């Protein structure tokens, strides 16, 4: 799938181009100074940006479409100020005290398609500290068996947010989530991924979604109409082909991850569990492959990604 840093650069380049278009079309309406706007656009092109920059961009587009100029000005000011920062990789509690407006914004954007009620909330301090240690251990494990995957995680995620599931009525289930609309962030349910090994699975799972979403922003990977649904290898309900493609690639990467982990001499006493997990994800990958082979209309890049997963699994067998 190429260099993940290039993936991030292309996403930011597209973001900068779109913001330049907004400035050209609507800058006068919300009182933007051209020099300030140019500096913001240049910063986005030059370095990584906080997930809040991308999230504010999507809210800014919505506010302008509603002709809500006051909100547009506020969103622009926040976006411009935040774009000056170059974020460092961090494991952070999903808490209003640290996130401010982004506490509501992130939850709304990440789960917009799935739930009318925000399904995540802030974790208790002790839960966060345990999850942070699990994630740190997970990163060390990944680095030990697949250094490229560790670099990929830290290249595409500047923030790993630890949360817990909301108890609100009507809230959708939440295990882990990554959204293009909050590019640079991923969200983990500490109760669902409650060991270092599960945290490693979470990171491999979610960074795969991030890579595919980033690639899809420059080339349509799946050409099947979104209205057409098919049997999914990961869920019982029918899904659009794009979701099946994502799930199948995730299963392939997790099968490879657990196959490698099963051969790691440091994983004393756990090899059988790792082999079982590798077998389970391998079967799901093969199930997804069959559905895609029969019904999928994929780009050459998407097929090459699937073929790469298949080849790695053959080598690991």
Tab-separated table of N, CA and C in Angstrom, residues 60-209:
chain	number	residue	atom	x	y	z
A	60	UNK	N	-17.115	23.195	8.787
A	60	UNK	CA	-17.105	24.473	8.072
A	60	UNK	C	-17.878	24.358	6.763
A	61	UNK	N	-17.681	23.284	6.037
A	61	UNK	CA	-18.417	23.065	4.786
A	61	UNK	C	-19.921	23.052	5.057
A	62	UNK	N	-20.323	22.364	6.127
A	62	UNK	CA	-21.747	22.310	6.471
A	62	UNK	C	-22.282	23.678	6.868
A	63	UNK	N	-21.506	24.422	7.643
A	63	UNK	CA	-21.955	25.744	8.089
A	63	UNK	C	-22.106	26.698	6.909
A	64	UNK	N	-21.189	26.654	5.969
A	64	UNK	CA	-21.284	27.510	4.789
A	64	UNK	C	-22.488	27.127	3.935
A	65	UNK	N	-22.747	25.839	3.829
A	65	UNK	CA	-23.912	25.395	3.052
A	65	UNK	C	-25.207	25.909	3.667
A	66	UNK	N	-25.232	26.071	5.014
A	66	UNK	CA	-26.415	26.596	5.712
A	66	UNK	C	-26.435	28.120	5.732
A	67	UNK	N	-25.358	28.731	5.213
A	67	UNK	CA	-25.188	30.184	5.279
A	67	UNK	C	-25.105	30.673	6.730
A	68	UNK	N	-24.558	29.842	7.601
A	68	UNK	CA	-24.343	30.201	8.998
A	68	UNK	C	-22.958	30.835	9.092
A	69	UNK	N	-22.908	32.145	8.839
A	69	UNK	CA	-21.624	32.824	8.716
A	69	UNK	C	-20.916	32.963	10.061
A	70	UNK	N	-21.664	33.131	11.128
A	70	UNK	CA	-21.046	33.256	12.452
A	70	UNK	C	-20.322	31.956	12.830
A	71	UNK	N	-20.996	30.819	12.644
A	71	UNK	CA	-20.348	29.537	12.918
A	71	UNK	C	-19.173	29.307	11.978
A	72	UNK	N	-19.332	29.728	10.731
A	72	UNK	CA	-18.246	29.559	9.758
A	72	UNK	C	-16.997	30.306	10.192
A	73	UNK	N	-17.175	31.539	10.668
A	73	UNK	CA	-16.018	32.315	11.120
A	73	UNK	C	-15.340	31.642	12.310
A	74	UNK	N	-16.146	31.175	13.250
A	74	UNK	CA	-15.597	30.515	14.433
A	74	UNK	C	-14.844	29.238	14.054
A	75	UNK	N	-15.426	28.449	13.149
A	75	UNK	CA	-14.779	27.214	12.719
A	75	UNK	C	-13.485	27.501	11.977
A	76	UNK	N	-13.509	28.523	11.113
A	76	UNK	CA	-12.286	28.876	10.408
A	76	UNK	C	-11.190	29.290	11.382
A	77	UNK	N	-11.525	30.122	12.348
A	77	UNK	CA	-10.519	30.584	13.308
A	77	UNK	C	-9.902	29.410	14.064
A	78	UNK	N	-10.743	28.456	14.472
A	78	UNK	CA	-10.221	27.284	15.173
A	78	UNK	C	-9.353	26.433	14.265
A	79	UNK	N	-9.799	26.232	13.034
A	79	UNK	CA	-9.036	25.448	12.058
A	79	UNK	C	-7.678	26.097	11.797
A	80	UNK	N	-7.685	27.399	11.564
A	80	UNK	CA	-6.445	28.109	11.247
A	80	UNK	C	-5.465	28.057	12.409
A	81	UNK	N	-5.966	28.281	13.626
A	81	UNK	CA	-5.084	28.257	14.795
A	81	UNK	C	-4.499	26.866	15.005
A	82	UNK	N	-5.328	25.832	14.868
A	82	UNK	CA	-4.882	24.465	15.118
A	82	UNK	C	-3.924	23.976	14.036
A	83	UNK	N	-4.043	24.525	12.807
A	83	UNK	CA	-3.184	24.070	11.712
A	83	UNK	C	-1.723	24.451	11.936
A	84	UNK	N	-1.471	25.401	12.805
A	84	UNK	CA	-0.091	25.816	13.086
A	84	UNK	C	0.658	24.761	13.902
A	85	UNK	N	-0.068	23.878	14.590
A	85	UNK	CA	0.549	22.879	15.450
A	85	UNK	C	0.945	21.652	14.631
A	86	UNK	N	2.086	21.075	14.963
A	86	UNK	CA	2.482	19.792	14.399
A	86	UNK	C	2.333	18.743	15.500
A	87	UNK	N	1.289	17.936	15.450
A	87	UNK	CA	1.023	17.021	16.555
A	87	UNK	C	2.030	15.883	16.620
A	88	UNK	N	2.325	15.457	17.835
A	88	UNK	CA	3.147	14.279	18.066
A	88	UNK	C	2.233	13.111	18.442
A	89	UNK	N	2.673	11.913	18.150
A	89	UNK	CA	1.867	10.737	18.456
A	89	UNK	C	1.573	10.678	19.949
A	90	UNK	N	0.302	10.466	20.288
A	90	UNK	CA	-0.065	10.411	21.703
A	90	UNK	C	-1.241	9.474	21.917
A	91	UNK	N	-1.305	8.925	23.121
A	91	UNK	CA	-2.436	8.132	23.591
A	91	UNK	C	-3.170	9.012	24.591
A	92	UNK	N	-4.417	9.340	24.292
A	92	UNK	CA	-5.131	10.413	24.982
A	92	UNK	C	-6.502	9.946	25.435
A	93	UNK	N	-6.913	10.405	26.606
A	93	UNK	CA	-8.276	10.109	27.069
A	93	UNK	C	-9.283	10.916	26.256
A	94	UNK	N	-10.349	10.273	25.826
A	94	UNK	CA	-11.429	10.964	25.128
A	94	UNK	C	-12.285	11.647	26.200
A	95	UNK	N	-11.889	12.875	26.542
A	95	UNK	CA	-12.527	13.584	27.650
A	95	UNK	C	-12.755	15.039	27.270
A	96	UNK	N	-13.879	15.577	27.681
A	96	UNK	CA	-14.228	16.953	27.342
A	96	UNK	C	-13.224	17.935	27.920
A	97	UNK	N	-12.647	17.603	29.083
A	97	UNK	CA	-11.700	18.513	29.723
A	97	UNK	C	-10.483	18.780	28.843
A	98	UNK	N	-10.085	17.818	28.036
A	98	UNK	CA	-8.936	18.013	27.166
A	98	UNK	C	-9.298	18.369	25.740
A	99	UNK	N	-10.488	17.977	25.318
A	99	UNK	CA	-10.885	18.150	23.921
A	99	UNK	C	-11.729	19.389	23.663
A	100	UNK	N	-12.402	19.896	24.654
A	100	UNK	CA	-13.276	21.039	24.441
A	100	UNK	C	-14.380	20.715	23.452
A	101	UNK	N	-14.551	21.593	22.449
A	101	UNK	CA	-15.608	21.395	21.454
A	101	UNK	C	-15.451	20.097	20.670
A	102	UNK	N	-14.228	19.605	20.568
A	102	UNK	CA	-13.999	18.389	19.789
A	102	UNK	C	-14.589	17.152	20.466
A	103	UNK	N	-14.889	17.236	21.738
A	103	UNK	CA	-15.514	16.099	22.425
A	103	UNK	C	-16.849	15.754	21.759
A	104	UNK	N	-17.634	16.759	21.507
A	104	UNK	CA	-18.912	16.542	20.803
A	104	UNK	C	-18.685	16.347	19.324
A	105	UNK	N	-17.797	17.137	18.744
A	105	UNK	CA	-17.594	17.120	17.289
A	105	UNK	C	-17.089	15.758	16.826
A	106	UNK	N	-16.076	15.225	17.488
A	106	UNK	CA	-15.508	13.944	17.063
A	106	UNK	C	-16.552	12.833	17.128
A	107	UNK	N	-17.273	12.754	18.236
A	107	UNK	CA	-18.275	11.690	18.382
A	107	UNK	C	-19.350	11.807	17.302
A	108	UNK	N	-19.774	13.027	17.032
A	108	UNK	CA	-20.827	13.238	16.029
A	108	UNK	C	-20.362	12.838	14.633
A	109	UNK	N	-19.141	13.217	14.259
A	109	UNK	CA	-18.649	12.927	12.920
A	109	UNK	C	-18.276	11.456	12.743
A	110	UNK	N	-17.639	10.882	13.729
A	110	UNK	CA	-17.189	9.493	13.604
A	110	UNK	C	-18.363	8.538	13.481
A	111	UNK	N	-19.438	8.827	14.223
A	111	UNK	CA	-20.556	7.882	14.265
A	111	UNK	C	-21.809	8.405	13.560
A	112	UNK	N	-21.633	9.386	12.686
A	112	UNK	CA	-22.783	10.006	12.029
A	112	UNK	C	-23.637	9.000	11.269
A	113	UNK	N	-23.010	7.995	10.675
A	113	UNK	CA	-23.754	7.035	9.847
A	113	UNK	C	-24.426	5.947	10.661
A	114	UNK	N	-24.016	5.785	11.916
A	114	UNK	CA	-24.414	4.587	12.641
A	114	UNK	C	-25.318	4.836	13.841
A	115	UNK	N	-25.328	6.031	14.383
A	115	UNK	CA	-26.048	6.222	15.640
A	115	UNK	C	-26.505	7.666	15.785
A	116	UNK	N	-27.765	7.824	16.172
A	116	UNK	CA	-28.279	9.160	16.464
A	116	UNK	C	-27.878	9.625	17.843
A	117	UNK	N	-27.373	8.716	18.665
A	117	UNK	CA	-26.904	9.026	20.012
A	117	UNK	C	-25.427	8.692	20.094
A	118	UNK	N	-24.612	9.624	20.609
A	118	UNK	CA	-23.167	9.389	20.684
A	118	UNK	C	-22.882	8.120	21.478
A	119	UNK	N	-22.195	7.138	20.874
A	119	UNK	CA	-21.979	5.872	21.566
A	119	UNK	C	-20.711	5.823	22.414
A	120	UNK	N	-19.985	6.937	22.528
A	120	UNK	CA	-18.768	6.930	23.338
A	120	UNK	C	-18.801	8.055	24.352
A	121	UNK	N	-18.037	7.829	25.426
A	121	UNK	CA	-17.898	8.864	26.451
A	121	UNK	C	-16.553	8.702	27.131
A	122	UNK	N	-16.252	9.634	28.026
A	122	UNK	CA	-14.945	9.663	28.677
A	122	UNK	C	-14.735	8.451	29.579
A	123	UNK	N	-13.516	7.893	29.607
A	123	UNK	CA	-13.235	6.761	30.492
A	123	UNK	C	-12.865	7.235	31.898
A	124	UNK	N	-13.166	6.450	32.921
A	124	UNK	CA	-12.628	6.754	34.256
A	124	UNK	C	-11.105	6.758	34.210
A	125	UNK	N	-10.472	7.501	35.101
A	125	UNK	CA	-9.017	7.672	35.071
A	125	UNK	C	-8.284	6.336	35.142
A	126	UNK	N	-8.721	5.452	36.040
A	126	UNK	CA	-8.013	4.176	36.180
A	126	UNK	C	-8.167	3.318	34.928
A	127	UNK	N	-9.317	3.385	34.292
A	127	UNK	CA	-9.542	2.641	33.045
A	127	UNK	C	-8.622	3.178	31.947
A	128	UNK	N	-8.505	4.493	31.875
A	128	UNK	CA	-7.620	5.086	30.874
A	128	UNK	C	-6.177	4.675	31.097
A	129	UNK	N	-5.714	4.727	32.342
A	129	UNK	CA	-4.313	4.399	32.623
A	129	UNK	C	-4.007	2.955	32.257
A	130	UNK	N	-4.928	2.045	32.543
A	130	UNK	CA	-4.727	0.643	32.153
A	130	UNK	C	-4.689	0.510	30.641
A	131	UNK	N	-5.616	1.189	29.956
A	131	UNK	CA	-5.660	1.128	28.489
A	131	UNK	C	-4.400	1.726	27.882
A	132	UNK	N	-3.913	2.801	28.470
A	132	UNK	CA	-2.681	3.425	27.958
A	132	UNK	C	-1.509	2.455	28.053
A	133	UNK	N	-1.389	1.762	29.175
A	133	UNK	CA	-0.306	0.782	29.316
A	133	UNK	C	-0.478	-0.358	28.316
A	134	UNK	N	-1.717	-0.800	28.123
A	134	UNK	CA	-1.960	-1.861	27.150
A	134	UNK	C	-1.560	-1.428	25.742
A	135	UNK	N	-1.891	-0.195	25.380
A	135	UNK	CA	-1.547	0.311	24.047
A	135	UNK	C	-0.038	0.479	23.892
A	136	UNK	N	0.636	0.950	24.928
A	136	UNK	CA	2.099	1.086	24.868
A	136	UNK	C	2.754	-0.277	24.699
A	137	UNK	N	2.271	-1.270	25.452
A	137	UNK	CA	2.799	-2.631	25.303
A	137	UNK	C	2.488	-3.190	23.911
A	138	UNK	N	1.287	-2.863	23.415
A	138	UNK	CA	0.892	-3.325	22.083
A	138	UNK	C	1.829	-2.766	21.016
A	139	UNK	N	2.181	-1.498	21.133
A	139	UNK	CA	3.084	-0.885	20.162
A	139	UNK	C	4.460	-1.539	20.201
A	140	UNK	N	4.921	-1.904	21.388
A	140	UNK	CA	6.202	-2.594	21.502
A	140	UNK	C	6.130	-3.977	20.859
A	141	UNK	N	5.020	-4.672	21.082
A	141	UNK	CA	4.837	-5.991	20.466
A	141	UNK	C	4.852	-5.885	18.950
A	142	UNK	N	4.103	-4.926	18.421
A	142	UNK	CA	4.031	-4.735	16.963
A	142	UNK	C	5.404	-4.384	16.407
A	143	UNK	N	6.123	-3.505	17.105
A	143	UNK	CA	7.457	-3.117	16.644
A	143	UNK	C	8.399	-4.308	16.597
A	144	UNK	N	8.212	-5.243	17.542
A	144	UNK	CA	9.096	-6.403	17.604
A	144	UNK	C	8.884	-7.399	16.484
A	145	UNK	N	7.658	-7.499	15.978
A	145	UNK	CA	7.379	-8.502	14.937
A	145	UNK	C	7.147	-7.892	13.564
A	146	UNK	N	6.810	-6.604	13.515
A	146	UNK	CA	6.533	-5.947	12.229
A	146	UNK	C	6.794	-4.451	12.370
A	147	UNK	N	8.079	-4.055	12.334
A	147	UNK	CA	8.411	-2.630	12.516
A	147	UNK	C	7.695	-1.706	11.536
A	148	UNK	N	7.431	-2.188	10.316
A	148	UNK	CA	6.742	-1.351	9.321
A	148	UNK	C	5.331	-1.023	9.783
A	149	UNK	N	4.669	-1.979	10.450
A	149	UNK	CA	3.315	-1.720	10.952
A	149	UNK	C	3.344	-0.676	12.063
A	150	UNK	N	4.356	-0.719	12.904
A	150	UNK	CA	4.490	0.307	13.955
A	150	UNK	C	4.663	1.685	13.323
A	151	UNK	N	5.513	1.784	12.299
A	151	UNK	CA	5.702	3.081	11.622
A	151	UNK	C	4.412	3.540	10.961
A	152	UNK	N	3.676	2.595	10.406
A	152	UNK	CA	2.407	2.925	9.754
A	152	UNK	C	1.432	3.534	10.765
A	153	UNK	N	1.332	2.925	11.932
A	153	UNK	CA	0.423	3.410	12.977
A	153	UNK	C	0.795	4.827	13.382
A	154	UNK	N	2.075	5.063	13.608
A	154	UNK	CA	2.496	6.381	14.076
A	154	UNK	C	2.540	7.407	12.952
A	155	UNK	N	2.518	6.958	11.710
A	155	UNK	CA	2.472	7.883	10.576
A	155	UNK	C	1.049	8.345	10.281
A	156	UNK	N	0.075	7.469	10.498
A	156	UNK	CA	-1.305	7.796	10.144
A	156	UNK	C	-2.142	8.254	11.337
A	157	UNK	N	-1.754	7.899	12.540
A	157	UNK	CA	-2.480	8.330	13.732
A	157	UNK	C	-1.592	9.251	14.557
A	158	UNK	N	-2.036	10.474	14.746
A	158	UNK	CA	-1.353	11.328	15.717
A	158	UNK	C	-1.972	11.162	17.097
A	159	UNK	N	-3.240	10.718	17.132
A	159	UNK	CA	-3.935	10.558	18.411
A	159	UNK	C	-4.700	9.231	18.446
A	160	UNK	N	-4.413	8.444	19.466
A	160	UNK	CA	-5.222	7.277	19.784
A	160	UNK	C	-6.049	7.661	21.001
A	161	UNK	N	-7.364	7.797	20.813
A	161	UNK	CA	-8.251	8.227	21.901
A	161	UNK	C	-8.854	7.009	22.592
A	162	UNK	N	-8.745	6.995	23.900
A	162	UNK	CA	-9.311	5.917	24.714
A	162	UNK	C	-10.646	6.381	25.263
A	163	UNK	N	-11.683	5.590	25.029
A	163	UNK	CA	-13.034	5.925	25.470
A	163	UNK	C	-13.685	4.689	26.073
A	164	UNK	N	-14.914	4.849	26.512
A	164	UNK	CA	-15.748	3.719	26.913
A	164	UNK	C	-17.097	3.884	26.226
A	165	UNK	N	-17.859	2.795	26.196
A	165	UNK	CA	-19.160	2.838	25.540
A	165	UNK	C	-20.148	3.651	26.367
A	166	UNK	N	-20.990	4.389	25.672
A	166	UNK	CA	-22.036	5.163	26.326
A	166	UNK	C	-23.170	4.258	26.770
A	167	UNK	N	-23.761	4.598	27.901
A	167	UNK	CA	-24.931	3.858	28.365
A	167	UNK	C	-26.240	4.501	27.966
A	168	UNK	N	-26.181	5.479	27.063
A	168	UNK	CA	-27.383	6.203	26.675
A	168	UNK	C	-28.314	5.321	25.849
A	169	UNK	N	-29.615	5.454	26.050
A	169	UNK	CA	-30.568	4.681	25.236
A	169	UNK	C	-30.416	5.004	23.755
A	170	UNK	N	-30.437	3.977	22.925
A	170	UNK	CA	-30.344	4.174	21.487
A	170	UNK	C	-28.942	4.282	20.946
A	171	UNK	N	-27.937	4.252	21.823
A	171	UNK	CA	-26.557	4.358	21.350
A	171	UNK	C	-26.121	3.059	20.689
A	172	UNK	N	-25.420	3.180	19.570
A	172	UNK	CA	-24.900	2.001	18.888
A	172	UNK	C	-23.753	1.399	19.681
A	173	UNK	N	-23.467	0.121	19.403
A	173	UNK	CA	-22.329	-0.521	20.052
A	173	UNK	C	-21.033	0.111	19.557
A	174	UNK	N	-20.034	0.115	20.401
A	174	UNK	CA	-18.759	0.736	20.051
A	174	UNK	C	-17.614	-0.136	20.556
A	175	UNK	N	-16.793	-0.590	19.615
A	175	UNK	CA	-15.590	-1.322	19.978
A	175	UNK	C	-14.376	-0.480	19.634
A	176	UNK	N	-14.233	-0.190	18.350
A	176	UNK	CA	-13.196	0.710	17.881
A	176	UNK	C	-13.713	1.420	16.645
A	177	UNK	N	-13.163	2.582	16.336
A	177	UNK	CA	-13.670	3.350	15.197
A	177	UNK	C	-12.586	4.273	14.655
A	178	UNK	N	-12.596	4.420	13.326
A	178	UNK	CA	-11.732	5.362	12.639
A	178	UNK	C	-12.544	5.975	11.507
A	179	UNK	N	-12.466	7.295	11.346
A	179	UNK	CA	-13.248	7.983	10.322
A	179	UNK	C	-12.368	8.950	9.539
A	180	UNK	N	-12.576	8.985	8.227
A	180	UNK	CA	-11.854	9.938	7.385
A	180	UNK	C	-12.151	11.374	7.805
A	181	UNK	N	-13.343	11.615	8.360
A	181	UNK	CA	-13.721	12.974	8.753
A	181	UNK	C	-12.982	13.444	10.004
A	182	UNK	N	-12.297	12.537	10.676
A	182	UNK	CA	-11.432	12.909	11.801
A	182	UNK	C	-10.063	12.295	11.509
A	183	UNK	N	-9.526	12.630	10.341
A	183	UNK	CA	-8.278	12.064	9.859
A	183	UNK	C	-7.159	12.304	10.873
A	184	UNK	N	-6.427	11.226	11.173
A	184	UNK	CA	-5.327	11.329	12.125
A	184	UNK	C	-5.674	10.792	13.491
A	185	UNK	N	-6.921	10.381	13.707
A	185	UNK	CA	-7.360	9.890	15.015
A	185	UNK	C	-7.988	8.515	14.880
A	186	UNK	N	-7.910	7.752	15.964
A	186	UNK	CA	-8.660	6.512	16.080
A	186	UNK	C	-9.163	6.411	17.512
A	187	UNK	N	-10.241	5.640	17.711
A	187	UNK	CA	-10.952	5.633	18.994
A	187	UNK	C	-11.112	4.187	19.464
A	188	UNK	N	-10.664	3.903	20.688
A	188	UNK	CA	-10.692	2.547	21.230
A	188	UNK	C	-11.567	2.466	22.469
A	189	UNK	N	-12.434	1.465	22.504
A	189	UNK	CA	-13.221	1.162	23.700
A	189	UNK	C	-12.329	0.356	24.635
A	190	UNK	N	-11.967	0.965	25.763
A	190	UNK	CA	-11.030	0.326	26.684
A	190	UNK	C	-11.570	-0.977	27.250
A	191	UNK	N	-12.874	-1.086	27.407
A	191	UNK	CA	-13.465	-2.307	27.953
A	191	UNK	C	-13.464	-3.430	26.929
A	192	UNK	N	-13.556	-3.095	25.662
A	192	UNK	CA	-13.595	-4.106	24.603
A	192	UNK	C	-12.196	-4.647	24.309
A	193	UNK	N	-11.222	-3.766	24.270
A	193	UNK	CA	-9.834	-4.153	24.018
A	193	UNK	C	-9.074	-4.006	25.339
A	194	UNK	N	-9.249	-4.982	26.223
A	194	UNK	CA	-8.817	-4.816	27.612
A	194	UNK	C	-7.524	-5.524	27.968
A	195	UNK	N	-6.769	-6.001	26.962
A	195	UNK	CA	-5.449	-6.571	27.195
A	195	UNK	C	-4.479	-5.984	26.180
A	196	UNK	N	-3.194	-6.178	26.405
A	196	UNK	CA	-2.193	-5.671	25.457
A	196	UNK	C	-2.345	-6.326	24.092
A	197	UNK	N	-2.640	-7.629	24.092
A	197	UNK	CA	-2.802	-8.335	22.819
A	197	UNK	C	-4.013	-7.815	22.053
A	198	UNK	N	-5.121	-7.595	22.755
A	198	UNK	CA	-6.308	-7.056	22.090
A	198	UNK	C	-6.055	-5.630	21.605
A	199	UNK	N	-5.280	-4.866	22.372
A	199	UNK	CA	-4.953	-3.502	21.939
A	199	UNK	C	-4.123	-3.533	20.663
A	200	UNK	N	-3.230	-4.514	20.538
A	200	UNK	CA	-2.450	-4.652	19.305
A	200	UNK	C	-3.370	-4.985	18.134
A	201	UNK	N	-4.337	-5.865	18.371
A	201	UNK	CA	-5.303	-6.189	17.321
A	201	UNK	C	-6.081	-4.943	16.907
A	202	UNK	N	-6.490	-4.146	17.885
A	202	UNK	CA	-7.199	-2.896	17.594
A	202	UNK	C	-6.367	-1.997	16.684
A	203	UNK	N	-5.091	-1.816	17.005
A	203	UNK	CA	-4.252	-0.905	16.230
A	203	UNK	C	-4.064	-1.392	14.802
A	204	UNK	N	-3.811	-2.685	14.620
A	204	UNK	CA	-3.654	-3.225	13.271
A	204	UNK	C	-4.963	-3.099	12.493
A	205	UNK	N	-6.070	-3.402	13.160
A	205	UNK	CA	-7.398	-3.310	12.547
A	205	UNK	C	-7.674	-1.879	12.073
A	206	UNK	N	-7.536	-0.923	12.971
A	206	UNK	CA	-7.949	0.445	12.647
A	206	UNK	C	-6.990	1.153	11.702
A	207	UNK	N	-5.696	0.846	11.784
A	207	UNK	CA	-4.779	1.514	10.850
A	207	UNK	C	-5.020	1.011	9.435
A	208	UNK	N	-5.526	-0.211	9.290
A	208	UNK	CA	-5.874	-0.711	7.963
A	208	UNK	C	-7.033	0.096	7.384
A	209	UNK	N	-8.052	0.372	8.202
A	209	UNK	CA	-9.152	1.224	7.742
A	209	UNK	C	-8.636	2.604	7.336
